[in-house]
JSON list of C-alpha atoms in Angstrom, two decimals:
[
{"chain": "A", "resi": 1, "resn": "MET", "atom": "CA", "xyz": [-26.34, -38.40, 20.68]},
{"chain": "A", "resi": 2, "resn": "SER", "atom": "CA", "xyz": [-28.62, -39.64, 18.90]},
{"chain": "A", "resi": 3, "resn": "GLU", "atom": "CA", "xyz": [-29.33, -38.92, 15.38]},
{"chain": "A", "resi": 4, "resn": "LEU", "atom": "CA", "xyz": [-30.93, -35.66, 14.05]},
{"chain": "A", "resi": 5, "resn": "LYS", "atom": "CA", "xyz": [-34.94, -36.20, 13.30]},
{"chain": "A", "resi": 6, "resn": "LEU", "atom": "CA", "xyz": [-37.11, -33.69, 11.41]},
{"chain": "A", "resi": 7, "resn": "GLU", "atom": "CA", "xyz": [-40.68, -34.90, 11.84]},
{"chain": "A", "resi": 8, "resn": "THR", "atom": "CA", "xyz": [-42.46, -35.95, 9.10]},
{"chain": "A", "resi": 9, "resn": "ASP", "atom": "CA", "xyz": [-44.67, -32.64, 8.54]},
{"chain": "A", "resi": 10, "resn": "ALA", "atom": "CA", "xyz": [-41.64, -30.31, 9.32]},
{"chain": "A", "resi": 11, "resn": "ARG", "atom": "CA", "xyz": [-39.46, -32.47, 7.38]},
{"chain": "A", "resi": 12, "resn": "SER", "atom": "CA", "xyz": [-42.65, -31.62, 4.18]},
{"chain": "A", "resi": 13, "resn": "ARG", "atom": "CA", "xyz": [-42.50, -28.45, 4.80]},
{"chain": "A", "resi": 14, "resn": "LEU", "atom": "CA", "xyz": [-38.75, -27.71, 5.11]},
{"chain": "A", "resi": 15, "resn": "ALA", "atom": "CA", "xyz": [-38.57, -29.64, 1.73]},
{"chain": "A", "resi": 16, "resn": "SER", "atom": "CA", "xyz": [-41.26, -27.42, 0.15]},
{"chain": "A", "resi": 17, "resn": "GLN", "atom": "CA", "xyz": [-39.40, -24.41, 0.94]},
{"chain": "A", "resi": 18, "resn": "ILE", "atom": "CA", "xyz": [-35.88, -25.49, -0.21]},
{"chain": "A", "resi": 19, "resn": "GLN", "atom": "CA", "xyz": [-38.07, -25.97, -3.58]},
{"chain": "A", "resi": 20, "resn": "ARG", "atom": "CA", "xyz": [-39.20, -22.69, -3.73]},
{"chain": "A", "resi": 21, "resn": "PHE", "atom": "CA", "xyz": [-36.03, -21.17, -2.49]},
{"chain": "A", "resi": 22, "resn": "LEU", "atom": "CA", "xyz": [-33.68, -22.67, -4.98]},
{"chain": "A", "resi": 23, "resn": "ASP", "atom": "CA", "xyz": [-36.81, -22.12, -7.90]},
{"chain": "A", "resi": 24, "resn": "ASP", "atom": "CA", "xyz": [-36.93, -18.46, -6.55]},
{"chain": "A", "resi": 25, "resn": "GLU", "atom": "CA", "xyz": [-33.25, -17.66, -6.20]},
{"chain": "A", "resi": 26, "resn": "LEU", "atom": "CA", "xyz": [-31.52, -19.81, -8.28]},
{"chain": "A", "resi": 27, "resn": "ASP", "atom": "CA", "xyz": [-33.94, -20.75, -10.93]},
{"chain": "A", "resi": 28, "resn": "VAL", "atom": "CA", "xyz": [-33.06, -24.61, -10.31]},
{"chain": "A", "resi": 29, "resn": "GLU", "atom": "CA", "xyz": [-36.55, -26.56, -10.37]},
{"chain": "A", "resi": 30, "resn": "ILE", "atom": "CA", "xyz": [-36.05, -30.11, -7.63]},
{"chain": "A", "resi": 31, "resn": "GLY", "atom": "CA", "xyz": [-38.90, -32.36, -7.16]},
{"chain": "A", "resi": 32, "resn": "ASN", "atom": "CA", "xyz": [-39.82, -34.09, -3.84]},
{"chain": "A", "resi": 33, "resn": "MET", "atom": "CA", "xyz": [-36.70, -36.68, -3.24]},
{"chain": "A", "resi": 34, "resn": "ASP", "atom": "CA", "xyz": [-34.11, -34.20, -4.40]},
{"chain": "A", "resi": 35, "resn": "ALA", "atom": "CA", "xyz": [-35.12, -32.07, -1.60]},
{"chain": "A", "resi": 36, "resn": "ASP", "atom": "CA", "xyz": [-35.30, -34.68, 1.04]},
{"chain": "A", "resi": 37, "resn": "ARG", "atom": "CA", "xyz": [-31.94, -36.19, 0.10]},
{"chain": "A", "resi": 38, "resn": "LEU", "atom": "CA", "xyz": [-30.46, -32.12, 0.41]},
{"chain": "A", "resi": 39, "resn": "ILE", "atom": "CA", "xyz": [-32.51, -32.67, 3.91]},
{"chain": "A", "resi": 40, "resn": "ASP", "atom": "CA", "xyz": [-30.64, -35.31, 4.85]},
{"chain": "A", "resi": 41, "resn": "PHE", "atom": "CA", "xyz": [-26.80, -33.88, 3.65]},
{"chain": "A", "resi": 42, "resn": "LEU", "atom": "CA", "xyz": [-28.00, -30.92, 5.76]},
{"chain": "A", "resi": 43, "resn": "THR", "atom": "CA", "xyz": [-28.54, -31.91, 8.55]},
{"chain": "A", "resi": 44, "resn": "THR", "atom": "CA", "xyz": [-25.63, -34.69, 8.52]},
{"chain": "A", "resi": 45, "resn": "SER", "atom": "CA", "xyz": [-23.36, -31.51, 7.28]},
{"chain": "A", "resi": 46, "resn": "LEU", "atom": "CA", "xyz": [-24.52, -28.44, 9.10]},
{"chain": "A", "resi": 47, "resn": "GLY", "atom": "CA", "xyz": [-27.46, -29.92, 11.72]},
{"chain": "A", "resi": 48, "resn": "THR", "atom": "CA", "xyz": [-24.42, -31.87, 14.25]},
{"chain": "A", "resi": 49, "resn": "ARG", "atom": "CA", "xyz": [-22.51, -28.97, 14.05]},
{"chain": "A", "resi": 50, "resn": "PHE", "atom": "CA", "xyz": [-25.82, -25.99, 14.87]},
{"chain": "A", "resi": 51, "resn": "TYR", "atom": "CA", "xyz": [-26.54, -28.48, 17.72]},
{"chain": "A", "resi": 52, "resn": "ASN", "atom": "CA", "xyz": [-23.16, -28.50, 18.99]},
{"chain": "A", "resi": 53, "resn": "LEU", "atom": "CA", "xyz": [-23.50, -24.78, 19.37]},
{"chain": "A", "resi": 54, "resn": "GLY", "atom": "CA", "xyz": [-26.86, -24.91, 21.06]},
{"chain": "A", "resi": 55, "resn": "LEU", "atom": "CA", "xyz": [-25.11, -27.14, 23.55]},
{"chain": "A", "resi": 56, "resn": "LYS", "atom": "CA", "xyz": [-22.23, -24.93, 24.32]},
{"chain": "A", "resi": 57, "resn": "ASP", "atom": "CA", "xyz": [-24.88, -21.97, 24.40]},
{"chain": "A", "resi": 58, "resn": "ALA", "atom": "CA", "xyz": [-26.70, -23.97, 26.75]},
{"chain": "A", "resi": 59, "resn": "GLN", "atom": "CA", "xyz": [-23.70, -24.92, 28.66]},
{"chain": "A", "resi": 60, "resn": "ALA", "atom": "CA", "xyz": [-22.78, -20.97, 29.23]},
{"chain": "A", "resi": 61, "resn": "LEU", "atom": "CA", "xyz": [-26.16, -20.22, 30.42]},
{"chain": "A", "resi": 62, "resn": "PHE", "atom": "CA", "xyz": [-25.89, -22.62, 33.08]},
{"chain": "A", "resi": 63, "resn": "ALA", "atom": "CA", "xyz": [-22.60, -22.03, 33.73]},
{"chain": "A", "resi": 64, "resn": "ARG", "atom": "CA", "xyz": [-23.41, -18.32, 34.16]},
{"chain": "A", "resi": 65, "resn": "LYS", "atom": "CA", "xyz": [-27.02, -19.07, 36.26]},
{"chain": "A", "resi": 66, "resn": "ALA", "atom": "CA", "xyz": [-24.71, -21.08, 38.78]},
{"chain": "A", "resi": 67, "resn": "ASP", "atom": "CA", "xyz": [-22.84, -18.31, 38.99]},
{"chain": "A", "resi": 68, "resn": "ASP", "atom": "CA", "xyz": [-25.91, -16.14, 39.84]},
{"chain": "A", "resi": 69, "resn": "ILE", "atom": "CA", "xyz": [-26.84, -18.77, 42.56]},
{"chain": "A", "resi": 70, "resn": "ASN", "atom": "CA", "xyz": [-23.43, -19.09, 43.97]},
{"chain": "A", "resi": 71, "resn": "ASP", "atom": "CA", "xyz": [-23.74, -15.41, 44.72]},
{"chain": "A", "resi": 72, "resn": "GLU", "atom": "CA", "xyz": [-26.89, -15.45, 46.32]},
{"chain": "A", "resi": 73, "resn": "ILE", "atom": "CA", "xyz": [-25.98, -17.95, 48.33]},
{"chain": "A", "resi": 74, "resn": "TYR", "atom": "CA", "xyz": [-22.66, -15.78, 49.42]},
{"chain": "A", "resi": 75, "resn": "ALA", "atom": "CA", "xyz": [-25.22, -13.37, 50.34]},
{"chain": "A", "resi": 76, "resn": "LEU", "atom": "CA", "xyz": [-27.31, -15.30, 53.01]},
{"chain": "A", "resi": 77, "resn": "GLU", "atom": "CA", "xyz": [-23.85, -15.68, 54.99]},
{"chain": "A", "resi": 78, "resn": "GLN", "atom": "CA", "xyz": [-24.46, -14.80, 57.97]},
{"chain": "A", "resi": 79, "resn": "MET", "atom": "CA", "xyz": [-21.23, -13.38, 60.08]},
{"chain": "A", "resi": 80, "resn": "VAL", "atom": "CA", "xyz": [-19.71, -15.07, 63.15]},
{"chain": "A", "resi": 81, "resn": "ASP", "atom": "CA", "xyz": [-19.16, -13.15, 66.03]},
{"chain": "A", "resi": 82, "resn": "ASP", "atom": "CA", "xyz": [-15.05, -14.56, 67.15]},
{"chain": "A", "resi": 83, "resn": "ARG", "atom": "CA", "xyz": [-15.25, -12.43, 70.17]},
{"chain": "A", "resi": 84, "resn": "GLY", "atom": "CA", "xyz": [-16.19, -15.28, 72.38]}
]
């Protein structure tokens, strides 16, 4: 698996959201560097778990679609006349 990375703009917006959340909800003020460190922590501790859940969802979707395709192929089969 490749390393989970956010684009610079997305990371900056997320850092601002984290700072605003902590200030509004917990009355805790943190700076940009602390918000950036929190993003790194959350990415490594939670990001891979959510990534893996996304992969499992994709696998389940693919399996359902493969079953649908198999059903469609089965419906296309022709009856064989073995009366000779």
